[in-house]
PDB file of C-alpha atoms in Angstrom:
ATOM      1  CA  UNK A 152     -12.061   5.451 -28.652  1.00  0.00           C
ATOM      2  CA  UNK A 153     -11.964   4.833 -24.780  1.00  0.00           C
ATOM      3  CA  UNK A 154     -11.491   0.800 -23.970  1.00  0.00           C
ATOM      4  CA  UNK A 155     -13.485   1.091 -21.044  1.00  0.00           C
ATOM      5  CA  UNK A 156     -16.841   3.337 -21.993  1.00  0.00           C
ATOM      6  CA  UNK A 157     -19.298   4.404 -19.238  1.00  0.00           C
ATOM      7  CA  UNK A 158     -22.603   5.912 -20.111  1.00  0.00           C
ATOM      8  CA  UNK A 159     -24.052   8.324 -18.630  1.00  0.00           C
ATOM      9  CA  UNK A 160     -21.138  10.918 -17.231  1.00  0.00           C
ATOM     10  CA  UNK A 161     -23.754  12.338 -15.412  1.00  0.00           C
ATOM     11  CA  UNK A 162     -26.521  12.153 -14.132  1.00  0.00           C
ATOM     12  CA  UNK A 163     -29.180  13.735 -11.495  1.00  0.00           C
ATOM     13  CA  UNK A 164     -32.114  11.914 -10.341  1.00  0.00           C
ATOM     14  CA  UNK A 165     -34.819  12.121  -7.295  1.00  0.00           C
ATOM     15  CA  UNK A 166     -34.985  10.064  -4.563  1.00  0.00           C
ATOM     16  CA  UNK A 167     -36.789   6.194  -5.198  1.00  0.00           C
ATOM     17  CA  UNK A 168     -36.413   6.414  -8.859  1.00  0.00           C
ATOM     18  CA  UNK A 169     -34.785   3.788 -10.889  1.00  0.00           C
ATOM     19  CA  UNK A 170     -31.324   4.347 -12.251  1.00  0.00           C
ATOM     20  CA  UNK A 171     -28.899   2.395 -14.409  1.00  0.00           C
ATOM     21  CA  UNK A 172     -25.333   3.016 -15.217  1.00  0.00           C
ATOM     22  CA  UNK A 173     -23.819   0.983 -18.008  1.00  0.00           C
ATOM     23  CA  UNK A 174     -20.560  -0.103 -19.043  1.00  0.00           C
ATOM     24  CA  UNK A 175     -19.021  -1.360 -21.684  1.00  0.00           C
ATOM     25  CA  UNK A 176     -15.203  -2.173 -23.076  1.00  0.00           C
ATOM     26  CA  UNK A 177     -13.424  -3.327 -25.789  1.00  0.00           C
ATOM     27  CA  UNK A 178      -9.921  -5.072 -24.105  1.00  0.00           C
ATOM     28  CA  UNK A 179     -11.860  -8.431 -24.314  1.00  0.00           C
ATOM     29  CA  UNK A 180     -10.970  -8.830 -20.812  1.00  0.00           C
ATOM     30  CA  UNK A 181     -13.232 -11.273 -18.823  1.00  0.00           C
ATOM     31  CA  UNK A 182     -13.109  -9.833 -15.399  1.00  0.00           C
ATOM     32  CA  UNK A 183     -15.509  -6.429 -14.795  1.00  0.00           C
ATOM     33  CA  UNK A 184     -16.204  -4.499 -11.751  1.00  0.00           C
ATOM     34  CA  UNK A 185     -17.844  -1.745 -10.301  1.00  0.00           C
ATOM     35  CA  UNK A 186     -16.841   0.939  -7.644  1.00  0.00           C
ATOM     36  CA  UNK A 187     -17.917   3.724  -5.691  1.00  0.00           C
ATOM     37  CA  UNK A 188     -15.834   6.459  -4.648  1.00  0.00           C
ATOM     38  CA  UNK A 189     -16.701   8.983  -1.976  1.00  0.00           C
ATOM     39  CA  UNK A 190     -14.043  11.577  -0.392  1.00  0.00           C
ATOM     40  CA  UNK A 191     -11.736  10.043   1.883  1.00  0.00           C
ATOM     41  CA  UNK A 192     -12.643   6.792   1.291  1.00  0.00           C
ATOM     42  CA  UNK A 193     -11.620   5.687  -1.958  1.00  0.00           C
ATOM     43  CA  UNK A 194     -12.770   2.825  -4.268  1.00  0.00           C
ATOM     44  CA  UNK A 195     -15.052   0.726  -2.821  1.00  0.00           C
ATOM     45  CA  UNK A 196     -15.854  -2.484  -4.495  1.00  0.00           C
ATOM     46  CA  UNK A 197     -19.857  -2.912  -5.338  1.00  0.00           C
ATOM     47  CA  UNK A 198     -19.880  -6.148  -7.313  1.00  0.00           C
ATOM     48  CA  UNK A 199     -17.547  -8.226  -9.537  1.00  0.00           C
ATOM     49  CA  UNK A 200     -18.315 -10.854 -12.590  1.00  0.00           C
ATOM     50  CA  UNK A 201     -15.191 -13.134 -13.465  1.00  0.00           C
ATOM     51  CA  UNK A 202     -17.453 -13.715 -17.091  1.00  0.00           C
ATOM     52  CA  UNK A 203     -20.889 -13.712 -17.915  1.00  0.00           C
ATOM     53  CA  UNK A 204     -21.921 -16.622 -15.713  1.00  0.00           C
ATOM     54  CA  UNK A 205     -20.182 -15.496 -12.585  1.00  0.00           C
ATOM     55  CA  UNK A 206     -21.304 -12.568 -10.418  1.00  0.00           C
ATOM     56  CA  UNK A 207     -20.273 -11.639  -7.162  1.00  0.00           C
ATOM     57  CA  UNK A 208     -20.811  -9.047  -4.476  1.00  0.00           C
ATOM     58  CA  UNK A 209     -18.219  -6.778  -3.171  1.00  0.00           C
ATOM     59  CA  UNK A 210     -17.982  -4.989  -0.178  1.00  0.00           C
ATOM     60  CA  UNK A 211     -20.994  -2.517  -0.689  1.00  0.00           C
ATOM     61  CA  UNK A 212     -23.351  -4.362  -2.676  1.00  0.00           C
ATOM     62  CA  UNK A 213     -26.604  -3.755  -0.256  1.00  0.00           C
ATOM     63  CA  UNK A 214     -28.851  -0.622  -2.862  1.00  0.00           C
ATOM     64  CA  UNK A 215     -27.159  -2.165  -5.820  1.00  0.00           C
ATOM     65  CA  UNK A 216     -27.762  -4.812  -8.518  1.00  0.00           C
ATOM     66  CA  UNK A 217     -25.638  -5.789 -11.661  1.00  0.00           C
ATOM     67  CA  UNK A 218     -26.338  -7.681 -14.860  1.00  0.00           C
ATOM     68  CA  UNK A 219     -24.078  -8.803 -17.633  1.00  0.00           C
ATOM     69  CA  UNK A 220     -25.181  -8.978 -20.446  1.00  0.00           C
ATOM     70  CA  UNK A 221     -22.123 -10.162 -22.800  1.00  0.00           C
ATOM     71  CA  UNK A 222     -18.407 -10.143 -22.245  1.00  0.00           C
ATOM     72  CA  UNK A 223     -18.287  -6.811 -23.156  1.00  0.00           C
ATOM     73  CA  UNK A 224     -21.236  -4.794 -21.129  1.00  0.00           C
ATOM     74  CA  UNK A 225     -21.670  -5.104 -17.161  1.00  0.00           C
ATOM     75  CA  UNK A 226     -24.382  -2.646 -16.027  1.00  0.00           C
ATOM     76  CA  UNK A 227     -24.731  -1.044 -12.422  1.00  0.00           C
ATOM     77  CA  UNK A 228     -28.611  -0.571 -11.303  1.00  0.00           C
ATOM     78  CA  UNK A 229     -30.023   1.098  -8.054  1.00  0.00           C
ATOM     79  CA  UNK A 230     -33.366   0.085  -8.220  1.00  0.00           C
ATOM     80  CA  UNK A 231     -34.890   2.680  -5.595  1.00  0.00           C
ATOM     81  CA  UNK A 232     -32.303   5.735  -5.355  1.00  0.00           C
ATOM     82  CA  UNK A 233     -31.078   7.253  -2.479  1.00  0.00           C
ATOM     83  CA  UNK A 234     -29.348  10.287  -1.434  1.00  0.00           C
ATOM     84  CA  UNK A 235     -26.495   8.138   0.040  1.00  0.00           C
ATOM     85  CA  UNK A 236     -26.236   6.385  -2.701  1.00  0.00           C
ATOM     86  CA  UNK A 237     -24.692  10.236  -4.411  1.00  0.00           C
ATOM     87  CA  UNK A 238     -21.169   9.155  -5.627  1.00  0.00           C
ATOM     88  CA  UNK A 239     -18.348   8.756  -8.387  1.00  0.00           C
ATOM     89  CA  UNK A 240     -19.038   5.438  -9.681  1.00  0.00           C
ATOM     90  CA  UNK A 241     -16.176   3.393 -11.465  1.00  0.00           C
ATOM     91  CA  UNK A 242     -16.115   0.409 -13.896  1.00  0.00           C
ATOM     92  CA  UNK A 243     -12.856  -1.533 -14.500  1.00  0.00           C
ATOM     93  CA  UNK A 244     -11.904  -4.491 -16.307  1.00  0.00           C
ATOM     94  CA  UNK A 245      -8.597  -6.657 -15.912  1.00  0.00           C
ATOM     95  CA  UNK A 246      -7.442  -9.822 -17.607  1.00  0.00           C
ATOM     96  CA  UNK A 247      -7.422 -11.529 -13.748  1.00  0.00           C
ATOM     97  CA  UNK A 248      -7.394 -10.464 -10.460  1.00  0.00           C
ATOM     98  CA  UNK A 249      -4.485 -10.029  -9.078  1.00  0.00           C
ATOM     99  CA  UNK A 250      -4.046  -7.723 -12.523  1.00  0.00           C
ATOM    100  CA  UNK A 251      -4.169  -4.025 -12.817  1.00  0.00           C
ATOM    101  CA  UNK A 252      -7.246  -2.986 -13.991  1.00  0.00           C
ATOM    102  CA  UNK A 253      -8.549  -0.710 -16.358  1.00  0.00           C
ATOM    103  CA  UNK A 254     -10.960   2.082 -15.602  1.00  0.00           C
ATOM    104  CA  UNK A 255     -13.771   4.212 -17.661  1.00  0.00           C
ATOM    105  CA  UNK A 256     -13.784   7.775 -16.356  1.00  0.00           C
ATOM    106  CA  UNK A 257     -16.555   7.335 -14.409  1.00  0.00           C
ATOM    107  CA  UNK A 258     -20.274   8.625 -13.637  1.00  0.00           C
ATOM    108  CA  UNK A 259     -21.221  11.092 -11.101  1.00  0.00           C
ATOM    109  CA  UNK A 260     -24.477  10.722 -10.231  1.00  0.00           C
ATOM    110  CA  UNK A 261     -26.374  12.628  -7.995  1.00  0.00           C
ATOM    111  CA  UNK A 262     -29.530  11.933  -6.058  1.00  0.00           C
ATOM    112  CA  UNK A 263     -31.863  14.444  -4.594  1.00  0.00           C
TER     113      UNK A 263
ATOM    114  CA  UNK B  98     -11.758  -0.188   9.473  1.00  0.00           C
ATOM    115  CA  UNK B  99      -9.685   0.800   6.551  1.00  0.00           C
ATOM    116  CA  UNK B 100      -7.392  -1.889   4.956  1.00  0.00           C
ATOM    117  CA  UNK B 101      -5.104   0.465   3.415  1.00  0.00           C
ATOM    118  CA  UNK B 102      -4.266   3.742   4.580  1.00  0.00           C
ATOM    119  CA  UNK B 103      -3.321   7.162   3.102  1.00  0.00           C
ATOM    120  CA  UNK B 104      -2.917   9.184   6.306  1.00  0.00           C
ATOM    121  CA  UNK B 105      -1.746  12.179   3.970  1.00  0.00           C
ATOM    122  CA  UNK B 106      -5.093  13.967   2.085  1.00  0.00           C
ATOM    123  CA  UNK B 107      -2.621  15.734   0.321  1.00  0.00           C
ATOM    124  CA  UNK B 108       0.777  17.425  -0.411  1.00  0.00           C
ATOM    125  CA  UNK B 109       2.638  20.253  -2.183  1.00  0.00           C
ATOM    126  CA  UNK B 110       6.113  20.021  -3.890  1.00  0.00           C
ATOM    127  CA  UNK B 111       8.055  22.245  -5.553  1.00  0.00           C
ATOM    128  CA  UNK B 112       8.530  21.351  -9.214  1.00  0.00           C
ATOM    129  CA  UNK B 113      12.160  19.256  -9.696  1.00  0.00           C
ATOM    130  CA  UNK B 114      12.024  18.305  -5.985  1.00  0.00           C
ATOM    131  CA  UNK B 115      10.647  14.961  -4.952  1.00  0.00           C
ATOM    132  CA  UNK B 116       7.344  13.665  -4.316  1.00  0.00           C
ATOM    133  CA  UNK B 117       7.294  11.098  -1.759  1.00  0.00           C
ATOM    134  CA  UNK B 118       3.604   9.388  -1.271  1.00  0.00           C
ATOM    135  CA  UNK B 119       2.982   7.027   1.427  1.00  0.00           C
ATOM    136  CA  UNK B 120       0.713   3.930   2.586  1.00  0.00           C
ATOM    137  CA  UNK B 121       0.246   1.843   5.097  1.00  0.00           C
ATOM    138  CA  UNK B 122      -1.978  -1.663   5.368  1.00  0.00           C
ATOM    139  CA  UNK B 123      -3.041  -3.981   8.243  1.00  0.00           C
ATOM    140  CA  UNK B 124      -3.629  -7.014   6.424  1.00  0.00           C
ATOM    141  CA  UNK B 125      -0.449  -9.018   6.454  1.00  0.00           C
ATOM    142  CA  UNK B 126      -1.770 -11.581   3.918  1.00  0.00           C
ATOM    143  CA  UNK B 127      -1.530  -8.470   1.362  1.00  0.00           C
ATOM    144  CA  UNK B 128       1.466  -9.593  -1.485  1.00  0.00           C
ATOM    145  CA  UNK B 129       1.059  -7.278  -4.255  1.00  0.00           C
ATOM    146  CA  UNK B 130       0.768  -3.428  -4.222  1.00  0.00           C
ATOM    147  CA  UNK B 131      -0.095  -1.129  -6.867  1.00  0.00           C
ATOM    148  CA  UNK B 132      -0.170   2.301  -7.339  1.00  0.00           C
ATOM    149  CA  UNK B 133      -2.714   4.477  -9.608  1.00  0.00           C
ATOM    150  CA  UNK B 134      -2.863   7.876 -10.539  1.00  0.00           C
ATOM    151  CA  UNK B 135      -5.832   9.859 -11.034  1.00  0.00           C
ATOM    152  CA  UNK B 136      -6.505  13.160 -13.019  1.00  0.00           C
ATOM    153  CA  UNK B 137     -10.283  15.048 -12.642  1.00  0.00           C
ATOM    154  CA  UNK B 138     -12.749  13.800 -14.867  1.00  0.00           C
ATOM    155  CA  UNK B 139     -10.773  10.499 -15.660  1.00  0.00           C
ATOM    156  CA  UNK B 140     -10.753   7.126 -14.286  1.00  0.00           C
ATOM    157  CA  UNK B 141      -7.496   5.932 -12.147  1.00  0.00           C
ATOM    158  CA  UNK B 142      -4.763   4.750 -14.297  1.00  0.00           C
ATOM    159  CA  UNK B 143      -1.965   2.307 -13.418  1.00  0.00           C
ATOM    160  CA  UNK B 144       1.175   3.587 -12.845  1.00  0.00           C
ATOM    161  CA  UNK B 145       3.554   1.113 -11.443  1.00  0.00           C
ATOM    162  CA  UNK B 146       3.584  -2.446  -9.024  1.00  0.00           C
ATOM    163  CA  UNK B 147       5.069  -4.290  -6.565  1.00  0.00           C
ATOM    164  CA  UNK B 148       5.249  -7.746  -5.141  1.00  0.00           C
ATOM    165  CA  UNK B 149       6.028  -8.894  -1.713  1.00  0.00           C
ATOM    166  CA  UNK B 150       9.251 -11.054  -3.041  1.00  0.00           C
ATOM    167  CA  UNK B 151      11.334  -7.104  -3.708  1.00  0.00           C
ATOM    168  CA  UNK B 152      11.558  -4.278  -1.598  1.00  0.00           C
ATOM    169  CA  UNK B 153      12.319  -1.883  -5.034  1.00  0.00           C
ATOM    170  CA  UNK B 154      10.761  -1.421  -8.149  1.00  0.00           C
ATOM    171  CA  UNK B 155      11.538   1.434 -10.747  1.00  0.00           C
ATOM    172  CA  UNK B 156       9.684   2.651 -13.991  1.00  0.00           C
ATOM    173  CA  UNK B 157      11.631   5.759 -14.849  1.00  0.00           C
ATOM    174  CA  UNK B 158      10.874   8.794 -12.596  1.00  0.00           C
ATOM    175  CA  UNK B 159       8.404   6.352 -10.795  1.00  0.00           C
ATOM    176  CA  UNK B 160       9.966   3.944  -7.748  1.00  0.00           C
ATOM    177  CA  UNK B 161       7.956   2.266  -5.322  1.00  0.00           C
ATOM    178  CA  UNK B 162       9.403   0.906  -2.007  1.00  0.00           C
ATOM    179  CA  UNK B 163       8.502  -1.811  -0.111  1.00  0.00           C
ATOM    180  CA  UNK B 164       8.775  -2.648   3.903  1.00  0.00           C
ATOM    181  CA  UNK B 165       6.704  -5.936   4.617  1.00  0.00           C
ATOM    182  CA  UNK B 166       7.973  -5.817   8.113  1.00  0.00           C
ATOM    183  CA  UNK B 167       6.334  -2.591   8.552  1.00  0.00           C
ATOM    184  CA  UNK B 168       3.054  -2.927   6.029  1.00  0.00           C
ATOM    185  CA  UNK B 169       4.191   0.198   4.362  1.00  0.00           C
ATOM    186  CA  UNK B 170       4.988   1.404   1.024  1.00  0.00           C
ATOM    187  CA  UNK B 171       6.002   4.577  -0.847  1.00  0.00           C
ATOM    188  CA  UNK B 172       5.810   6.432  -4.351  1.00  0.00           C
ATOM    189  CA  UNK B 173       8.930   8.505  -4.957  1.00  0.00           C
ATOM    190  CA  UNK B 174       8.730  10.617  -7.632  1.00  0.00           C
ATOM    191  CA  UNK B 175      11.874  12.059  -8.692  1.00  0.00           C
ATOM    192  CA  UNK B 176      11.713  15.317 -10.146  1.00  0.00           C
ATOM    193  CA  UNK B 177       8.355  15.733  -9.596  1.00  0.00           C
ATOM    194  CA  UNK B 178       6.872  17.985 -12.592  1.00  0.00           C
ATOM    195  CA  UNK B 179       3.142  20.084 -12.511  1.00  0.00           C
ATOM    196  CA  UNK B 180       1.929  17.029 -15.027  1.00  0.00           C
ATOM    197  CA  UNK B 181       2.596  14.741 -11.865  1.00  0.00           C
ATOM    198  CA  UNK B 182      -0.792  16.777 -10.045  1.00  0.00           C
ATOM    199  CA  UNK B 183      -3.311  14.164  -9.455  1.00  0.00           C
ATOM    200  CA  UNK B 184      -4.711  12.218  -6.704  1.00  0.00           C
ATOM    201  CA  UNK B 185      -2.492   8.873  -6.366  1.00  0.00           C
ATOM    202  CA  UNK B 186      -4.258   5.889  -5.349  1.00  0.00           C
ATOM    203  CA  UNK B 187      -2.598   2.903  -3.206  1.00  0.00           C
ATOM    204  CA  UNK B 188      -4.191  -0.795  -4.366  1.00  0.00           C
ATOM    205  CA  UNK B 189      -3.310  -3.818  -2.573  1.00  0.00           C
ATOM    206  CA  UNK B 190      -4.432  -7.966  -2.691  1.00  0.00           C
ATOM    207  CA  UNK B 191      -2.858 -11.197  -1.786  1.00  0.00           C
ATOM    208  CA  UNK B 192      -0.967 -12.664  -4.709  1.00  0.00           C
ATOM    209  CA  UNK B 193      -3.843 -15.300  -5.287  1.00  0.00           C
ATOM    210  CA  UNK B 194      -5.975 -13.345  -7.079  1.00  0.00           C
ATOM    211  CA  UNK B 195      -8.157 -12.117  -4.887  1.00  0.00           C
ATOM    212  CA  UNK B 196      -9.678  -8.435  -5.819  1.00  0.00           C
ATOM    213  CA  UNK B 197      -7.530  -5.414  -4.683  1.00  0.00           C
ATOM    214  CA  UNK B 198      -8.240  -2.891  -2.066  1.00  0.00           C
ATOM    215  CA  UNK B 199      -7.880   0.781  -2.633  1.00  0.00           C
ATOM    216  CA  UNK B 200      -6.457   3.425   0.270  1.00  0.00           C
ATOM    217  CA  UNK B 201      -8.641   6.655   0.317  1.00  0.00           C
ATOM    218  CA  UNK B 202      -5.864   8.216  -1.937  1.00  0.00           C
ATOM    219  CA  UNK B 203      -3.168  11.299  -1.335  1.00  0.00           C
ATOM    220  CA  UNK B 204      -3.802  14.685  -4.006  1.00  0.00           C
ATOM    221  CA  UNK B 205      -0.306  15.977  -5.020  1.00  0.00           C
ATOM    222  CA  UNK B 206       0.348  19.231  -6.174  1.00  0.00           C
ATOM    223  CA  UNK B 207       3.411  20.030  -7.824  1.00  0.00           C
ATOM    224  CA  UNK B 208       3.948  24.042  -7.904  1.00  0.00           C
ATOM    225  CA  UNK B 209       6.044  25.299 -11.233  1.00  0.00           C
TER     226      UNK B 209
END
């Protein structure tokens, strides 16, 4: 079983609708993240949560809202979808930040 | 303005030859360097690090180099092999723990 699970793998939605990507691991590490990677620019950081109490935004966190709900899950939502918004999207986890992290194998999600 | 630079999209070596990946960063307060690997339809995985107090580190056919003077670093991979095709990602962050930024990444292909 994958430590870092992301659900769905894909997905393709319509423009305003409301989408939610969800992630979930089993490393028991505290630190989660989510990213966004678009051709020639690579990971882009969305939003970050050092444990379930502590959420912060990243460079691109404007379209975006996260929750998490335990150690272990940190969902991604885009509350009105927009064709920009059409990406790779990454969580990670890492034991602290200046740590490699550890990545699902992503969602590509598409929005019409 | 990128942070971290991969000025090559890609490159092609011959298989046994070496691969030799490069990046460059403007942020001088950067410390520690990593470098990821990515195959389709998976998320980035770590390959190897580096901190600003060595120029060198090694992990078997993996070395990365360091020049602070110049904010630049390379991958050699030495001999490259056709399981070594991926796009490699370049990660950096100061030392405090602070979150890592990712270079657009460089796709190698290594010809049998």
């Amino acid at each position: 079983d994958a430590d870092v699970t992301q659900t769905p793998r894909n997905r393709i939605t319509k423009t305003g609708k409301r989408i939610m990507l969800e992630c979930s691991q089993t490393k028991g590490h505290d630190r989660m993240y989510w990213y966004r990677q678009d051709p020639g620019l690579g990971l882009r950081l969305i939003y970050y949560s050092f444990d379930v109490k502590d959420i912060n935004k990243g460079e691109i966190s404007d379209g975006y809202s996260v929750s998490r709900q335990a150690q272990a899950k940190f969902s991604l939502s885009l509350e009105s979808a927009i064709p920009n918004q059409t990406a790779l999207y990454f969580c990670a986890t890492s034991v602290a930040g200046d740590q490699p992290q550890h990545f699902g194998d992503g969602t590509r999600l598409s929005i019409l | 303005d990128q942070q971290v630079k991969q000025n090559s999209p890609s490159l092609s070596v011959q298989e046994g030859r070496i691969s030799i990946l490069n990046c460059d960063y403007t942020n001088s307060m950067f410390d520690y360097f990593l470098w990821y690997k990515k195959y389709p339809a998976e998320g980035p995985t770590f390959l190897i690090s580096i901190s600003s107090i060595k120029d060198k580190n090694e992990d078997g056919r993996f070395t990365v180099f360091l020049n602070k003077s110049a904010k630049h670093l390379s991958l050699h991979i030495v001999p490259s092999q056709p399981g070594d095709s991926a796009v490699y990602f370049c990660a950096a962050s100061p030392y405090y723990g602070q979150n890592f930024v990712f270079g657009p990444g460089t796709r190698l292909s290594v010809l049998p």
